[in-house]
Amino acid sequence: AIAQTNLKRLFAYSSIGNMGYALIGIVAGTPEGAGAVILYMLIYMVMTAGVFAIIIGMRHDGIRANHISDLSGISATNPVLAYAMAIFMFSMSGIPPLAGFFGKLFIFQAAVAEQYYILATLGILTSVVAAFYYLKIVKVMFFDESVEPFEKDIPFARRVVLFVAVVFLLAFIFRPEAIVGSAQSAAASLFI
């Protein structure tokens, strides 16, 4: 995924890595690991919905943006989309205090609690590598020269998805306990 320039392919490849993180929680085989997986999958689903709501709507003269370079300088031409995408990229990178960080943290904690130190270490290392391609997108959006602006007409349904996804990821900073508690309760019921 590091060398990938096509946005949809990049996120398809990154989804493989994200499912690997979920498998780490499953391997732990504990209620904590299962809760971490439920939480991570919820967070990942929200992040992915937000990212694809942005990517699908990016068009130049009716032609969809397909490459990372198509995002060049959109912070100047469409700052709302650029900042929303940056929030998703930072969360997917696992940068604290966003939701993606906590999802990965709980998975790695579950692995360490069951003495899967090598697996947790590999997960952390792959997370660092994955952060490179997520942060590359942020760099292109905010620091590269602006290209032709995208059409600003975003359908209402996509705006709702973006709004809900951004609010969820930001709200998680201030009130994670409700979502974490629900995930842990759901996981505990699997182990009765």
JSON list of C-alpha atoms in Angstrom, two decimals, residues 23-177:
[
{"chain": "A", "resi": 23, "resn": "LEU", "atom": "CA", "xyz": [-7.38, -10.75, 14.30]},
{"chain": "A", "resi": 24, "resn": "ILE", "atom": "CA", "xyz": [-4.88, -9.86, 17.03]},
{"chain": "A", "resi": 25, "resn": "GLY", "atom": "CA", "xyz": [-7.79, -9.22, 19.39]},
{"chain": "A", "resi": 26, "resn": "ILE", "atom": "CA", "xyz": [-9.44, -12.47, 18.36]},
{"chain": "A", "resi": 27, "resn": "VAL", "atom": "CA", "xyz": [-6.22, -14.42, 18.94]},
{"chain": "A", "resi": 28, "resn": "ALA", "atom": "CA", "xyz": [-6.14, -13.09, 22.51]},
{"chain": "A", "resi": 29, "resn": "GLY", "atom": "CA", "xyz": [-9.26, -15.21, 23.06]},
{"chain": "A", "resi": 30, "resn": "THR", "atom": "CA", "xyz": [-10.55, -13.21, 26.02]},
{"chain": "A", "resi": 31, "resn": "PRO", "atom": "CA", "xyz": [-13.58, -11.00, 26.67]},
{"chain": "A", "resi": 32, "resn": "GLU", "atom": "CA", "xyz": [-11.20, -8.03, 26.63]},
{"chain": "A", "resi": 33, "resn": "GLY", "atom": "CA", "xyz": [-9.85, -9.05, 23.23]},
{"chain": "A", "resi": 34, "resn": "ALA", "atom": "CA", "xyz": [-13.35, -9.58, 21.84]},
{"chain": "A", "resi": 35, "resn": "GLY", "atom": "CA", "xyz": [-14.44, -6.21, 23.24]},
{"chain": "A", "resi": 36, "resn": "ALA", "atom": "CA", "xyz": [-11.41, -4.58, 21.65]},
{"chain": "A", "resi": 37, "resn": "VAL", "atom": "CA", "xyz": [-12.32, -6.15, 18.30]},
{"chain": "A", "resi": 38, "resn": "ILE", "atom": "CA", "xyz": [-15.94, -4.98, 18.52]},
{"chain": "A", "resi": 39, "resn": "LEU", "atom": "CA", "xyz": [-14.78, -1.47, 19.40]},
{"chain": "A", "resi": 40, "resn": "TYR", "atom": "CA", "xyz": [-12.11, -1.41, 16.69]},
{"chain": "A", "resi": 41, "resn": "MET", "atom": "CA", "xyz": [-14.53, -2.65, 14.03]},
{"chain": "A", "resi": 42, "resn": "LEU", "atom": "CA", "xyz": [-17.06, 0.02, 14.98]},
{"chain": "A", "resi": 43, "resn": "ILE", "atom": "CA", "xyz": [-14.42, 2.74, 14.82]},
{"chain": "A", "resi": 44, "resn": "TYR", "atom": "CA", "xyz": [-12.98, 1.36, 11.58]},
{"chain": "A", "resi": 45, "resn": "MET", "atom": "CA", "xyz": [-16.44, 1.22, 10.01]},
{"chain": "A", "resi": 46, "resn": "VAL", "atom": "CA", "xyz": [-17.08, 4.88, 10.87]},
{"chain": "A", "resi": 47, "resn": "MET", "atom": "CA", "xyz": [-13.64, 5.99, 9.61]},
{"chain": "A", "resi": 48, "resn": "THR", "atom": "CA", "xyz": [-14.05, 4.06, 6.36]},
{"chain": "A", "resi": 49, "resn": "ALA", "atom": "CA", "xyz": [-17.56, 5.39, 5.74]},
{"chain": "A", "resi": 50, "resn": "GLY", "atom": "CA", "xyz": [-16.25, 8.92, 6.18]},
{"chain": "A", "resi": 51, "resn": "VAL", "atom": "CA", "xyz": [-13.26, 8.38, 3.89]},
{"chain": "A", "resi": 52, "resn": "PHE", "atom": "CA", "xyz": [-15.34, 6.86, 1.11]},
{"chain": "A", "resi": 53, "resn": "ALA", "atom": "CA", "xyz": [-18.02, 9.55, 1.45]},
{"chain": "A", "resi": 54, "resn": "ILE", "atom": "CA", "xyz": [-15.26, 12.03, 0.63]},
{"chain": "A", "resi": 55, "resn": "ILE", "atom": "CA", "xyz": [-13.52, 10.02, -2.09]},
{"chain": "A", "resi": 56, "resn": "ILE", "atom": "CA", "xyz": [-16.72, 9.12, -3.95]},
{"chain": "A", "resi": 57, "resn": "GLY", "atom": "CA", "xyz": [-17.77, 12.76, -4.03]},
{"chain": "A", "resi": 58, "resn": "MET", "atom": "CA", "xyz": [-14.51, 14.21, -5.34]},
{"chain": "A", "resi": 59, "resn": "ARG", "atom": "CA", "xyz": [-14.92, 15.17, -8.98]},
{"chain": "A", "resi": 60, "resn": "HIS", "atom": "CA", "xyz": [-13.19, 17.47, -11.48]},
{"chain": "A", "resi": 61, "resn": "ASP", "atom": "CA", "xyz": [-15.54, 18.32, -14.35]},
{"chain": "A", "resi": 62, "resn": "GLY", "atom": "CA", "xyz": [-17.63, 15.24, -13.60]},
{"chain": "A", "resi": 63, "resn": "ILE", "atom": "CA", "xyz": [-14.61, 12.90, -13.48]},
{"chain": "A", "resi": 64, "resn": "ARG", "atom": "CA", "xyz": [-13.89, 11.20, -10.16]},
{"chain": "A", "resi": 65, "resn": "ALA", "atom": "CA", "xyz": [-10.61, 11.75, -8.38]},
{"chain": "A", "resi": 66, "resn": "ASN", "atom": "CA", "xyz": [-8.71, 8.48, -8.34]},
{"chain": "A", "resi": 67, "resn": "HIS", "atom": "CA", "xyz": [-5.18, 9.32, -7.25]},
{"chain": "A", "resi": 68, "resn": "ILE", "atom": "CA", "xyz": [-3.60, 10.79, -4.16]},
{"chain": "A", "resi": 69, "resn": "SER", "atom": "CA", "xyz": [-2.20, 13.59, -6.32]},
{"chain": "A", "resi": 70, "resn": "ASP", "atom": "CA", "xyz": [-5.79, 14.60, -7.16]},
{"chain": "A", "resi": 71, "resn": "LEU", "atom": "CA", "xyz": [-6.06, 15.76, -3.54]},
{"chain": "A", "resi": 72, "resn": "SER", "atom": "CA", "xyz": [-3.22, 18.26, -3.94]},
{"chain": "A", "resi": 73, "resn": "GLY", "atom": "CA", "xyz": [-3.92, 21.47, -2.08]},
{"chain": "A", "resi": 74, "resn": "ILE", "atom": "CA", "xyz": [-7.61, 20.85, -1.39]},
{"chain": "A", "resi": 75, "resn": "SER", "atom": "CA", "xyz": [-7.16, 22.53, 1.97]},
{"chain": "A", "resi": 76, "resn": "ALA", "atom": "CA", "xyz": [-7.14, 25.80, 0.02]},
{"chain": "A", "resi": 77, "resn": "THR", "atom": "CA", "xyz": [-10.05, 25.01, -2.30]},
{"chain": "A", "resi": 78, "resn": "ASN", "atom": "CA", "xyz": [-12.26, 22.91, -0.01]},
{"chain": "A", "resi": 79, "resn": "PRO", "atom": "CA", "xyz": [-11.07, 23.19, 3.60]},
{"chain": "A", "resi": 80, "resn": "VAL", "atom": "CA", "xyz": [-14.09, 21.39, 5.10]},
{"chain": "A", "resi": 81, "resn": "LEU", "atom": "CA", "xyz": [-13.38, 18.21, 3.14]},
{"chain": "A", "resi": 82, "resn": "ALA", "atom": "CA", "xyz": [-9.64, 18.54, 3.77]},
{"chain": "A", "resi": 83, "resn": "TYR", "atom": "CA", "xyz": [-10.06, 18.82, 7.54]},
{"chain": "A", "resi": 84, "resn": "ALA", "atom": "CA", "xyz": [-12.62, 16.00, 7.64]},
{"chain": "A", "resi": 85, "resn": "MET", "atom": "CA", "xyz": [-10.26, 13.77, 5.64]},
{"chain": "A", "resi": 86, "resn": "ALA", "atom": "CA", "xyz": [-7.36, 14.77, 7.93]},
{"chain": "A", "resi": 87, "resn": "ILE", "atom": "CA", "xyz": [-9.38, 13.69, 10.98]},
{"chain": "A", "resi": 88, "resn": "PHE", "atom": "CA", "xyz": [-10.06, 10.33, 9.33]},
{"chain": "A", "resi": 89, "resn": "MET", "atom": "CA", "xyz": [-6.40, 9.90, 8.33]},
{"chain": "A", "resi": 90, "resn": "PHE", "atom": "CA", "xyz": [-5.09, 10.81, 11.79]},
{"chain": "A", "resi": 91, "resn": "SER", "atom": "CA", "xyz": [-7.58, 8.42, 13.38]},
{"chain": "A", "resi": 92, "resn": "MET", "atom": "CA", "xyz": [-6.67, 5.60, 10.97]},
{"chain": "A", "resi": 93, "resn": "SER", "atom": "CA", "xyz": [-3.01, 6.29, 11.74]},
{"chain": "A", "resi": 94, "resn": "GLY", "atom": "CA", "xyz": [-3.75, 5.68, 15.39]},
{"chain": "A", "resi": 95, "resn": "ILE", "atom": "CA", "xyz": [-2.74, 9.14, 16.53]},
{"chain": "A", "resi": 96, "resn": "PRO", "atom": "CA", "xyz": [-3.99, 10.01, 20.02]},
{"chain": "A", "resi": 97, "resn": "PRO", "atom": "CA", "xyz": [-6.47, 11.18, 21.18]},
{"chain": "A", "resi": 98, "resn": "LEU", "atom": "CA", "xyz": [-8.62, 10.11, 18.22]},
{"chain": "A", "resi": 99, "resn": "ALA", "atom": "CA", "xyz": [-10.77, 6.98, 18.26]},
{"chain": "A", "resi": 100, "resn": "GLY", "atom": "CA", "xyz": [-8.48, 4.92, 16.01]},
{"chain": "A", "resi": 101, "resn": "PHE", "atom": "CA", "xyz": [-5.73, 5.17, 18.61]},
{"chain": "A", "resi": 102, "resn": "PHE", "atom": "CA", "xyz": [-7.92, 3.68, 21.33]},
{"chain": "A", "resi": 103, "resn": "GLY", "atom": "CA", "xyz": [-9.18, 0.91, 19.09]},
{"chain": "A", "resi": 104, "resn": "LYS", "atom": "CA", "xyz": [-5.63, -0.23, 18.37]},
{"chain": "A", "resi": 105, "resn": "LEU", "atom": "CA", "xyz": [-4.51, 0.36, 21.96]},
{"chain": "A", "resi": 106, "resn": "PHE", "atom": "CA", "xyz": [-7.16, -1.95, 23.40]},
{"chain": "A", "resi": 107, "resn": "ILE", "atom": "CA", "xyz": [-6.34, -4.65, 20.85]},
{"chain": "A", "resi": 108, "resn": "PHE", "atom": "CA", "xyz": [-2.63, -4.49, 21.65]},
{"chain": "A", "resi": 109, "resn": "GLN", "atom": "CA", "xyz": [-3.37, -4.45, 25.40]},
{"chain": "A", "resi": 110, "resn": "ALA", "atom": "CA", "xyz": [-5.46, -7.62, 25.02]},
{"chain": "A", "resi": 111, "resn": "ALA", "atom": "CA", "xyz": [-2.58, -9.31, 23.18]},
{"chain": "A", "resi": 112, "resn": "VAL", "atom": "CA", "xyz": [-0.02, -8.26, 25.80]},
{"chain": "A", "resi": 113, "resn": "ALA", "atom": "CA", "xyz": [-2.31, -9.42, 28.64]},
{"chain": "A", "resi": 114, "resn": "GLU", "atom": "CA", "xyz": [-2.26, -12.90, 27.09]},
{"chain": "A", "resi": 115, "resn": "GLN", "atom": "CA", "xyz": [1.53, -12.71, 26.59]},
{"chain": "A", "resi": 116, "resn": "TYR", "atom": "CA", "xyz": [1.42, -12.36, 22.80]},
{"chain": "A", "resi": 117, "resn": "TYR", "atom": "CA", "xyz": [4.29, -9.88, 22.96]},
{"chain": "A", "resi": 118, "resn": "ILE", "atom": "CA", "xyz": [5.67, -10.58, 19.49]},
{"chain": "A", "resi": 119, "resn": "LEU", "atom": "CA", "xyz": [2.23, -10.29, 17.91]},
{"chain": "A", "resi": 120, "resn": "ALA", "atom": "CA", "xyz": [1.56, -7.00, 19.71]},
{"chain": "A", "resi": 121, "resn": "THR", "atom": "CA", "xyz": [4.99, -5.68, 18.66]},
{"chain": "A", "resi": 122, "resn": "LEU", "atom": "CA", "xyz": [4.38, -6.65, 15.02]},
{"chain": "A", "resi": 123, "resn": "GLY", "atom": "CA", "xyz": [0.98, -4.95, 15.18]},
{"chain": "A", "resi": 124, "resn": "ILE", "atom": "CA", "xyz": [2.52, -1.76, 16.52]},
{"chain": "A", "resi": 125, "resn": "LEU", "atom": "CA", "xyz": [5.26, -1.80, 13.88]},
{"chain": "A", "resi": 126, "resn": "THR", "atom": "CA", "xyz": [2.77, -2.31, 11.04]},
{"chain": "A", "resi": 127, "resn": "SER", "atom": "CA", "xyz": [0.67, 0.49, 12.48]},
{"chain": "A", "resi": 128, "resn": "VAL", "atom": "CA", "xyz": [3.68, 2.81, 12.28]},
{"chain": "A", "resi": 129, "resn": "VAL", "atom": "CA", "xyz": [4.30, 1.79, 8.66]},
{"chain": "A", "resi": 130, "resn": "ALA", "atom": "CA", "xyz": [0.62, 2.26, 7.80]},
{"chain": "A", "resi": 131, "resn": "ALA", "atom": "CA", "xyz": [0.71, 5.74, 9.34]},
{"chain": "A", "resi": 132, "resn": "PHE", "atom": "CA", "xyz": [3.14, 6.70, 6.59]},
{"chain": "A", "resi": 133, "resn": "TYR", "atom": "CA", "xyz": [0.62, 6.33, 3.79]},
{"chain": "A", "resi": 134, "resn": "TYR", "atom": "CA", "xyz": [-2.22, 7.89, 5.76]},
{"chain": "A", "resi": 135, "resn": "LEU", "atom": "CA", "xyz": [-0.10, 10.91, 6.68]},
{"chain": "A", "resi": 136, "resn": "LYS", "atom": "CA", "xyz": [1.12, 11.16, 3.08]},
{"chain": "A", "resi": 137, "resn": "ILE", "atom": "CA", "xyz": [-2.47, 11.97, 2.11]},
{"chain": "A", "resi": 138, "resn": "VAL", "atom": "CA", "xyz": [-2.61, 14.74, 4.74]},
{"chain": "A", "resi": 139, "resn": "LYS", "atom": "CA", "xyz": [0.68, 16.14, 3.45]},
{"chain": "A", "resi": 140, "resn": "VAL", "atom": "CA", "xyz": [-0.63, 16.22, -0.13]},
{"chain": "A", "resi": 141, "resn": "MET", "atom": "CA", "xyz": [-3.87, 17.93, 0.92]},
{"chain": "A", "resi": 142, "resn": "PHE", "atom": "CA", "xyz": [-2.24, 20.63, 3.01]},
{"chain": "A", "resi": 143, "resn": "PHE", "atom": "CA", "xyz": [1.25, 21.20, 1.60]},
{"chain": "A", "resi": 144, "resn": "ASP", "atom": "CA", "xyz": [1.21, 20.42, -2.12]},
{"chain": "A", "resi": 145, "resn": "GLU", "atom": "CA", "xyz": [0.25, 22.93, -4.80]},
{"chain": "A", "resi": 146, "resn": "SER", "atom": "CA", "xyz": [-3.46, 23.20, -5.37]},
{"chain": "A", "resi": 147, "resn": "VAL", "atom": "CA", "xyz": [-4.89, 21.57, -8.48]},
{"chain": "A", "resi": 148, "resn": "GLU", "atom": "CA", "xyz": [-8.24, 22.23, -10.09]},
{"chain": "A", "resi": 149, "resn": "PRO", "atom": "CA", "xyz": [-10.86, 22.50, -7.32]},
{"chain": "A", "resi": 150, "resn": "PHE", "atom": "CA", "xyz": [-13.40, 19.75, -6.81]},
{"chain": "A", "resi": 151, "resn": "GLU", "atom": "CA", "xyz": [-17.05, 20.29, -7.46]},
{"chain": "A", "resi": 152, "resn": "LYS", "atom": "CA", "xyz": [-18.50, 21.56, -4.20]},
{"chain": "A", "resi": 153, "resn": "ASP", "atom": "CA", "xyz": [-21.95, 20.04, -4.59]},
{"chain": "A", "resi": 154, "resn": "ILE", "atom": "CA", "xyz": [-22.01, 17.28, -1.97]},
{"chain": "A", "resi": 155, "resn": "PRO", "atom": "CA", "xyz": [-25.30, 15.36, -1.82]},
{"chain": "A", "resi": 156, "resn": "PHE", "atom": "CA", "xyz": [-27.18, 15.60, 1.46]},
{"chain": "A", "resi": 157, "resn": "ALA", "atom": "CA", "xyz": [-26.77, 11.89, 2.31]},
{"chain": "A", "resi": 158, "resn": "ARG", "atom": "CA", "xyz": [-22.99, 12.14, 1.95]},
{"chain": "A", "resi": 159, "resn": "ARG", "atom": "CA", "xyz": [-22.91, 15.27, 4.10]},
{"chain": "A", "resi": 160, "resn": "VAL", "atom": "CA", "xyz": [-24.82, 13.40, 6.81]},
{"chain": "A", "resi": 161, "resn": "VAL", "atom": "CA", "xyz": [-22.35, 10.48, 6.67]},
{"chain": "A", "resi": 162, "resn": "LEU", "atom": "CA", "xyz": [-19.41, 12.90, 6.91]},
{"chain": "A", "resi": 163, "resn": "PHE", "atom": "CA", "xyz": [-20.95, 14.84, 9.77]},
{"chain": "A", "resi": 164, "resn": "VAL", "atom": "CA", "xyz": [-21.83, 11.73, 11.79]},
{"chain": "A", "resi": 165, "resn": "ALA", "atom": "CA", "xyz": [-18.40, 10.17, 11.20]},
{"chain": "A", "resi": 166, "resn": "VAL", "atom": "CA", "xyz": [-16.47, 13.30, 12.20]},
{"chain": "A", "resi": 167, "resn": "VAL", "atom": "CA", "xyz": [-18.66, 13.91, 15.26]},
{"chain": "A", "resi": 168, "resn": "PHE", "atom": "CA", "xyz": [-18.29, 10.26, 16.35]},
{"chain": "A", "resi": 169, "resn": "LEU", "atom": "CA", "xyz": [-14.49, 10.36, 16.08]},
{"chain": "A", "resi": 170, "resn": "LEU", "atom": "CA", "xyz": [-14.22, 13.69, 17.88]},
{"chain": "A", "resi": 171, "resn": "ALA", "atom": "CA", "xyz": [-16.83, 12.82, 20.53]},
{"chain": "A", "resi": 172, "resn": "PHE", "atom": "CA", "xyz": [-14.88, 9.68, 21.31]},
{"chain": "A", "resi": 173, "resn": "ILE", "atom": "CA", "xyz": [-12.13, 11.96, 22.67]},
{"chain": "A", "resi": 174, "resn": "PHE", "atom": "CA", "xyz": [-14.44, 13.33, 25.35]},
{"chain": "A", "resi": 175, "resn": "ARG", "atom": "CA", "xyz": [-16.80, 10.41, 26.10]},
{"chain": "A", "resi": 176, "resn": "PRO", "atom": "CA", "xyz": [-15.20, 7.09, 25.17]},
{"chain": "A", "resi": 177, "resn": "GLU", "atom": "CA", "xyz": [-16.51, 5.21, 28.19]}
]
